[in-house]
Amino acid sequence: MALEKYREKRNFSKTPEPKGSVPVTKAPAKGRTPRFFCVQKHLASHLHYDLRLEHNGVLLSWAVPKGPSLDSTVKRLAMHVEDHPVEYGTFEGVIPEGYGAGIVMLWDVGTWRPEIDDVDAALKKGDLKFQLDGYKLKGSWALVQTRGSRDPSGRSWLLIKHRDDWSGPVDVTAEFSKSVKNDGADFEDILAADAPDVWTANRPAKGGATGAMLAEIIQKAAALKAGKKPKRRSR
Ligand code: MN
């Protein structure tokens, strides 16, 4: 994991730790020990939610286009993506260019706990059952890998809420849409807070695909700020 490269790109003096204590385990947790999890709401080329579970010193990561649902009958597509450094888990701010260019909001944070003893075996099997204890997401969940010819890459998983005291009809992404890090900040607040430093230090290309993407994001942020519904790409 290229942590040096990750650090070069970011000004950590501008990303203070969230209020309250965020438990991050120092050594890889074994068995069913609680460890760090987060969900980062990521406005990039499209809006999605990155679910990250700490395991063996990295954050296992799934990009969930529609975000988590508390409805136990709903299965949300979760694309398995590359591991992220643990330090990334409390990041909220602007990624000016390249990988994941856009705005990242720390949407939920807390601890997760496997419901099985062997996480690696569960991942290999494509069926990970776990508990979440965040601000927004709690109770029992599953990540289940989809199989078959439709997805030879094996990257497609489904995120499913198990029926329990924490499941229900609440539309959690709509009802609780803001940051848990900075007192209910929305994308435009994050953009406004981070833009001067990040963009001066690491200015993106003005043209090309990156420039076009950033222009779109800025437009979305401006629209959000104006209280209008941002223009979304149909999926
Ligand atoms: Mn992402």
mmCIF file of N, CA, C and O in Angstrom, residues 119-183:
data_model
loop_
_atom_site.group_PDB
_atom_site.id
_atom_site.type_symbol
_atom_site.label_atom_id
_atom_site.label_comp_id
_atom_site.label_asym_id
_atom_site.label_seq_id
_atom_site.Cartn_x
_atom_site.Cartn_y
_atom_site.Cartn_z
ATOM 1 N N VAL A 119 -12.117 -14.232 9.179
ATOM 2 C CA VAL A 119 -12.532 -13.247 8.175
ATOM 3 C C VAL A 119 -11.994 -13.616 6.794
ATOM 4 O O VAL A 119 -12.699 -13.518 5.795
ATOM 5 N N ASP A 120 -10.732 -14.052 6.749
ATOM 6 C CA ASP A 120 -10.132 -14.389 5.450
ATOM 7 C C ASP A 120 -10.890 -15.534 4.765
ATOM 8 O O ASP A 120 -11.127 -15.484 3.560
ATOM 9 N N ALA A 121 -11.270 -16.513 5.567
ATOM 10 C CA ALA A 121 -12.033 -17.637 5.011
ATOM 11 C C ALA A 121 -13.397 -17.166 4.521
ATOM 12 O O ALA A 121 -13.864 -17.594 3.449
ATOM 13 N N ALA A 122 -14.014 -16.261 5.276
ATOM 14 C CA ALA A 122 -15.330 -15.729 4.888
ATOM 15 C C ALA A 122 -15.232 -14.928 3.590
ATOM 16 O O ALA A 122 -16.097 -15.030 2.716
ATOM 17 N N LEU A 123 -14.148 -14.162 3.468
ATOM 18 C CA LEU A 123 -13.950 -13.372 2.249
ATOM 19 C C LEU A 123 -13.733 -14.281 1.045
ATOM 20 O O LEU A 123 -14.267 -14.047 -0.030
ATOM 21 N N LYS A 124 -12.947 -15.315 1.264
ATOM 22 C CA LYS A 124 -12.665 -16.263 0.195
ATOM 23 C C LYS A 124 -13.944 -16.983 -0.240
ATOM 24 O O LYS A 124 -14.174 -17.213 -1.424
ATOM 25 N N LYS A 125 -14.765 -17.280 0.751
ATOM 26 C CA LYS A 125 -16.039 -17.948 0.494
ATOM 27 C C LYS A 125 -17.033 -16.976 -0.154
ATOM 28 O O LYS A 125 -17.985 -17.387 -0.820
ATOM 29 N N GLY A 126 -16.805 -15.680 0.053
ATOM 30 C CA GLY A 126 -17.718 -14.684 -0.499
ATOM 31 C C GLY A 126 -18.961 -14.491 0.328
ATOM 32 O O GLY A 126 -20.030 -14.177 -0.201
ATOM 33 N N ASP A 127 -18.822 -14.666 1.630
ATOM 34 C CA ASP A 127 -19.976 -14.501 2.529
ATOM 35 C C ASP A 127 -19.472 -14.036 3.890
ATOM 36 O O ASP A 127 -19.032 -14.848 4.699
ATOM 37 N N LEU A 128 -19.513 -12.720 4.083
ATOM 38 C CA LEU A 128 -19.011 -12.140 5.336
ATOM 39 C C LEU A 128 -20.183 -11.567 6.129
ATOM 40 O O LEU A 128 -20.863 -10.647 5.681
ATOM 41 N N LYS A 129 -20.401 -12.143 7.314
ATOM 42 C CA LYS A 129 -21.442 -11.632 8.203
ATOM 43 C C LYS A 129 -20.777 -10.858 9.332
ATOM 44 O O LYS A 129 -19.787 -11.303 9.896
ATOM 45 N N PHE A 130 -21.360 -9.684 9.635
ATOM 46 C CA PHE A 130 -20.671 -8.813 10.591
ATOM 47 C C PHE A 130 -21.650 -7.862 11.269
ATOM 48 O O PHE A 130 -22.767 -7.640 10.786
ATOM 49 N N GLN A 131 -21.202 -7.307 12.379
ATOM 50 C CA GLN A 131 -21.958 -6.310 13.122
ATOM 51 C C GLN A 131 -21.331 -4.943 12.885
ATOM 52 O O GLN A 131 -20.108 -4.816 12.802
ATOM 53 N N LEU A 132 -22.173 -3.927 12.774
ATOM 54 C CA LEU A 132 -21.691 -2.552 12.716
ATOM 55 C C LEU A 132 -22.163 -1.799 13.952
ATOM 56 O O LEU A 132 -23.287 -1.990 14.418
ATOM 57 N N ASP A 133 -21.270 -0.953 14.463
ATOM 58 C CA ASP A 133 -21.643 -0.051 15.545
ATOM 59 C C ASP A 133 -21.141 1.341 15.186
ATOM 60 O O ASP A 133 -20.103 1.785 15.634
ATOM 61 N N GLY A 134 -21.908 2.002 14.327
ATOM 62 C CA GLY A 134 -21.576 3.361 13.899
ATOM 63 C C GLY A 134 -22.595 4.334 14.443
ATOM 64 O O GLY A 134 -23.415 3.991 15.299
ATOM 65 N N TYR A 135 -22.530 5.581 13.946
ATOM 66 C CA TYR A 135 -23.543 6.554 14.328
ATOM 67 C C TYR A 135 -24.858 6.279 13.599
ATOM 68 O O TYR A 135 -25.944 6.465 14.146
ATOM 69 N N LYS A 136 -24.762 5.826 12.350
ATOM 70 C CA LYS A 136 -25.948 5.642 11.510
ATOM 71 C C LYS A 136 -26.270 4.174 11.259
ATOM 72 O O LYS A 136 -27.429 3.806 11.176
ATOM 73 N N LEU A 137 -25.238 3.402 11.075
ATOM 74 C CA LEU A 137 -25.410 1.981 10.753
ATOM 75 C C LEU A 137 -25.077 1.137 11.971
ATOM 76 O O LEU A 137 -24.010 1.301 12.573
ATOM 77 N N LYS A 138 -26.026 0.250 12.316
ATOM 78 C CA LYS A 138 -25.824 -0.626 13.468
ATOM 79 C C LYS A 138 -26.390 -2.000 13.156
ATOM 80 O O LYS A 138 -27.074 -2.196 12.154
ATOM 81 N N GLY A 139 -26.076 -2.934 14.031
ATOM 82 C CA GLY A 139 -26.660 -4.260 13.928
ATOM 83 C C GLY A 139 -25.966 -5.162 12.922
ATOM 84 O O GLY A 139 -24.824 -4.917 12.527
ATOM 85 N N SER A 140 -26.678 -6.188 12.499
ATOM 86 C CA SER A 140 -26.094 -7.273 11.721
ATOM 87 C C SER A 140 -26.247 -7.050 10.213
ATOM 88 O O SER A 140 -27.326 -6.666 9.743
ATOM 89 N N TRP A 141 -25.169 -7.292 9.481
ATOM 90 C CA TRP A 141 -25.100 -7.079 8.033
ATOM 91 C C TRP A 141 -24.412 -8.261 7.376
ATOM 92 O O TRP A 141 -23.743 -9.052 8.054
ATOM 93 N N ALA A 142 -24.540 -8.326 6.064
ATOM 94 C CA ALA A 142 -23.792 -9.322 5.297
ATOM 95 C C ALA A 142 -23.280 -8.715 4.005
ATOM 96 O O ALA A 142 -23.937 -7.858 3.402
ATOM 97 N N LEU A 143 -22.106 -9.146 3.617
ATOM 98 C CA LEU A 143 -21.580 -8.901 2.270
ATOM 99 C C LEU A 143 -21.492 -10.256 1.591
ATOM 100 O O LEU A 143 -20.806 -11.163 2.087
ATOM 101 N N VAL A 144 -22.200 -10.394 0.489
ATOM 102 C CA VAL A 144 -22.268 -11.674 -0.206
ATOM 103 C C VAL A 144 -21.821 -11.473 -1.647
ATOM 104 O O VAL A 144 -22.366 -10.649 -2.377
ATOM 105 N N GLN A 145 -20.804 -12.235 -2.022
ATOM 106 C CA GLN A 145 -20.281 -12.136 -3.383
ATOM 107 C C GLN A 145 -21.253 -12.780 -4.356
ATOM 108 O O GLN A 145 -21.759 -13.867 -4.095
ATOM 109 N N THR A 146 -21.511 -12.075 -5.469
ATOM 110 C CA THR A 146 -22.377 -12.683 -6.490
ATOM 111 C C THR A 146 -21.528 -13.595 -7.359
ATOM 112 O O THR A 146 -20.360 -13.322 -7.621
ATOM 113 N N ARG A 147 -22.113 -14.654 -7.782
ATOM 114 C CA ARG A 147 -21.364 -15.646 -8.558
ATOM 115 C C ARG A 147 -21.963 -15.777 -9.938
ATOM 116 O O ARG A 147 -23.077 -15.344 -10.181
ATOM 117 N N GLY A 148 -21.202 -16.386 -10.823
ATOM 118 C CA GLY A 148 -21.763 -16.749 -12.111
ATOM 119 C C GLY A 148 -21.169 -15.984 -13.270
ATOM 120 O O GLY A 148 -20.292 -15.139 -13.107
ATOM 121 N N SER A 149 -21.672 -16.283 -14.433
ATOM 122 C CA SER A 149 -21.075 -15.790 -15.674
ATOM 123 C C SER A 149 -21.276 -14.290 -15.863
ATOM 124 O O SER A 149 -20.566 -13.657 -16.637
ATOM 125 N N ARG A 150 -22.245 -13.723 -15.163
ATOM 126 C CA ARG A 150 -22.497 -12.299 -15.332
ATOM 127 C C ARG A 150 -21.367 -11.459 -14.757
ATOM 128 O O ARG A 150 -21.200 -10.306 -15.132
ATOM 129 N N ASP A 151 -20.614 -12.006 -13.831
ATOM 130 C CA ASP A 151 -19.517 -11.239 -13.256
ATOM 131 C C ASP A 151 -18.289 -12.117 -13.079
ATOM 132 O O ASP A 151 -17.982 -12.553 -11.974
ATOM 133 N N PRO A 152 -17.567 -12.377 -14.178
ATOM 134 C CA PRO A 152 -16.368 -13.219 -14.066
ATOM 135 C C PRO A 152 -15.263 -12.586 -13.218
ATOM 136 O O PRO A 152 -14.398 -13.286 -12.710
ATOM 137 N N SER A 153 -15.298 -11.245 -13.042
ATOM 138 C CA SER A 153 -14.260 -10.565 -12.271
ATOM 139 C C SER A 153 -14.356 -10.881 -10.782
ATOM 140 O O SER A 153 -13.375 -10.781 -10.052
ATOM 141 N N GLY A 154 -15.528 -11.256 -10.305
ATOM 142 C CA GLY A 154 -15.708 -11.525 -8.882
ATOM 143 C C GLY A 154 -15.766 -10.280 -8.031
ATOM 144 O O GLY A 154 -15.715 -10.355 -6.809
ATOM 145 N N ARG A 155 -15.868 -9.123 -8.655
ATOM 146 C CA ARG A 155 -15.858 -7.872 -7.882
ATOM 147 C C ARG A 155 -17.228 -7.510 -7.308
ATOM 148 O O ARG A 155 -17.328 -6.675 -6.431
ATOM 149 N N SER A 156 -18.259 -8.114 -7.862
ATOM 150 C CA SER A 156 -19.613 -7.741 -7.428
ATOM 151 C C SER A 156 -20.029 -8.487 -6.168
ATOM 152 O O SER A 156 -20.017 -9.718 -6.125
ATOM 153 N N TRP A 157 -20.403 -7.714 -5.173
ATOM 154 C CA TRP A 157 -20.942 -8.257 -3.942
ATOM 155 C C TRP A 157 -22.283 -7.565 -3.692
ATOM 156 O O TRP A 157 -22.602 -6.574 -4.353
ATOM 157 N N LEU A 158 -23.016 -8.087 -2.733
ATOM 158 C CA LEU A 158 -24.253 -7.443 -2.311
ATOM 159 C C LEU A 158 -24.143 -7.108 -0.836
ATOM 160 O O LEU A 158 -23.674 -7.929 -0.032
ATOM 161 N N LEU A 159 -24.546 -5.903 -0.486
ATOM 162 C CA LEU A 159 -24.587 -5.487 0.918
ATOM 163 C C LEU A 159 -26.030 -5.613 1.398
ATOM 164 O O LEU A 159 -26.939 -5.010 0.814
ATOM 165 N N ILE A 160 -26.206 -6.406 2.436
ATOM 166 C CA ILE A 160 -27.566 -6.731 2.908
ATOM 167 C C ILE A 160 -27.662 -6.504 4.417
ATOM 168 O O ILE A 160 -26.799 -6.943 5.178
ATOM 169 N N LYS A 161 -28.716 -5.815 4.808
ATOM 170 C CA LYS A 161 -28.992 -5.650 6.251
ATOM 171 C C LYS A 161 -29.781 -6.851 6.745
ATOM 172 O O LYS A 161 -30.803 -7.206 6.152
ATOM 173 N N HIS A 162 -29.309 -7.477 7.795
ATOM 174 C CA HIS A 162 -30.103 -8.536 8.414
ATOM 175 C C HIS A 162 -31.234 -7.913 9.223
ATOM 176 O O HIS A 162 -31.104 -6.804 9.733
ATOM 177 N N ARG A 163 -32.319 -8.650 9.333
ATOM 178 C CA ARG A 163 -33.469 -8.165 10.100
ATOM 179 C C ARG A 163 -33.134 -8.222 11.589
ATOM 180 O O ARG A 163 -32.800 -9.284 12.135
ATOM 181 N N ASP A 164 -33.182 -7.062 12.222
ATOM 182 C CA ASP A 164 -32.944 -6.995 13.662
ATOM 183 C C ASP A 164 -33.489 -5.655 14.178
ATOM 184 O O ASP A 164 -34.243 -4.983 13.475
ATOM 185 N N ASP A 165 -33.107 -5.291 15.393
ATOM 186 C CA ASP A 165 -33.610 -4.035 15.985
ATOM 187 C C ASP A 165 -33.181 -2.811 15.192
ATOM 188 O O ASP A 165 -33.757 -1.740 15.348
ATOM 189 N N TRP A 166 -32.150 -2.960 14.357
ATOM 190 C CA TRP A 166 -31.598 -1.809 13.619
ATOM 191 C C TRP A 166 -31.993 -1.795 12.148
ATOM 192 O O TRP A 166 -31.533 -0.933 11.404
ATOM 193 N N SER A 167 -32.822 -2.751 11.738
ATOM 194 C CA SER A 167 -33.348 -2.727 10.371
ATOM 195 C C SER A 167 -34.694 -2.006 10.382
ATOM 196 O O SER A 167 -35.302 -1.826 11.446
ATOM 197 N N GLY A 168 -35.127 -1.599 9.204
ATOM 198 C CA GLY A 168 -36.424 -0.925 9.156
ATOM 199 C C GLY A 168 -36.574 -0.091 7.908
ATOM 200 O O GLY A 168 -35.719 -0.096 7.024
ATOM 201 N N PRO A 169 -37.694 0.648 7.827
ATOM 202 C CA PRO A 169 -38.033 1.362 6.604
ATOM 203 C C PRO A 169 -37.360 2.738 6.448
ATOM 204 O O PRO A 169 -37.566 3.393 5.440
ATOM 205 N N VAL A 170 -36.578 3.159 7.430
ATOM 206 C CA VAL A 170 -35.945 4.480 7.330
ATOM 207 C C VAL A 170 -34.969 4.517 6.155
ATOM 208 O O VAL A 170 -34.140 3.614 6.006
ATOM 209 N N ASP A 171 -35.105 5.525 5.314
ATOM 210 C CA ASP A 171 -34.175 5.720 4.201
ATOM 211 C C ASP A 171 -32.943 6.434 4.753
ATOM 212 O O ASP A 171 -32.865 7.659 4.785
ATOM 213 N N VAL A 172 -31.972 5.651 5.190
ATOM 214 C CA VAL A 172 -30.867 6.189 5.998
ATOM 215 C C VAL A 172 -29.992 7.168 5.215
ATOM 216 O O VAL A 172 -29.486 8.145 5.778
ATOM 217 N N THR A 173 -29.801 6.913 3.913
ATOM 218 C CA THR A 173 -28.944 7.828 3.143
ATOM 219 C C THR A 173 -29.641 9.172 2.912
ATOM 220 O O THR A 173 -28.986 10.210 2.829
ATOM 221 N N ALA A 174 -30.973 9.146 2.817
ATOM 222 C CA ALA A 174 -31.721 10.391 2.607
ATOM 223 C C ALA A 174 -31.966 11.135 3.919
ATOM 224 O O ALA A 174 -31.805 12.357 3.998
ATOM 225 N N GLU A 175 -32.335 10.380 4.960
ATOM 226 C CA GLU A 175 -32.681 11.006 6.240
ATOM 227 C C GLU A 175 -31.442 11.515 6.985
ATOM 228 O O GLU A 175 -31.520 12.474 7.736
ATOM 229 N N PHE A 176 -30.341 10.812 6.805
ATOM 230 C CA PHE A 176 -29.103 11.180 7.495
ATOM 231 C C PHE A 176 -28.004 11.335 6.455
ATOM 232 O O PHE A 176 -27.161 10.467 6.284
ATOM 233 N N SER A 177 -28.052 12.441 5.735
ATOM 234 C CA SER A 177 -27.232 12.596 4.531
ATOM 235 C C SER A 177 -25.898 13.298 4.782
ATOM 236 O O SER A 177 -25.047 13.323 3.909
ATOM 237 N N LYS A 178 -25.712 13.842 5.994
ATOM 238 C CA LYS A 178 -24.571 14.736 6.226
ATOM 239 C C LYS A 178 -23.380 14.042 6.893
ATOM 240 O O LYS A 178 -23.446 12.902 7.292
ATOM 241 N N SER A 179 -22.324 14.818 7.033
ATOM 242 C CA SER A 179 -21.072 14.353 7.631
ATOM 243 C C SER A 179 -21.218 14.061 9.123
ATOM 244 O O SER A 179 -21.930 14.759 9.826
ATOM 245 N N VAL A 180 -20.521 13.029 9.587
ATOM 246 C CA VAL A 180 -20.419 12.802 11.030
ATOM 247 C C VAL A 180 -19.146 13.443 11.588
ATOM 248 O O VAL A 180 -18.917 13.445 12.783
ATOM 249 N N LYS A 181 -18.318 13.981 10.713
ATOM 250 C CA LYS A 181 -17.033 14.537 11.153
ATOM 251 C C LYS A 181 -17.131 16.014 11.471
ATOM 252 O O LYS A 181 -16.556 16.481 12.454
ATOM 253 N N ASN A 182 -17.820 16.755 10.623
ATOM 254 C CA ASN A 182 -17.878 18.205 10.795
ATOM 255 C C ASN A 182 -19.313 18.717 10.903
ATOM 256 O O ASN A 182 -19.854 19.318 9.973
ATOM 257 N N ASP A 183 -19.915 18.433 12.060
ATOM 258 C CA ASP A 183 -21.221 18.992 12.409
ATOM 259 C C ASP A 183 -22.188 19.138 11.242
ATOM 260 O O ASP A 183 -22.660 20.230 10.929
#
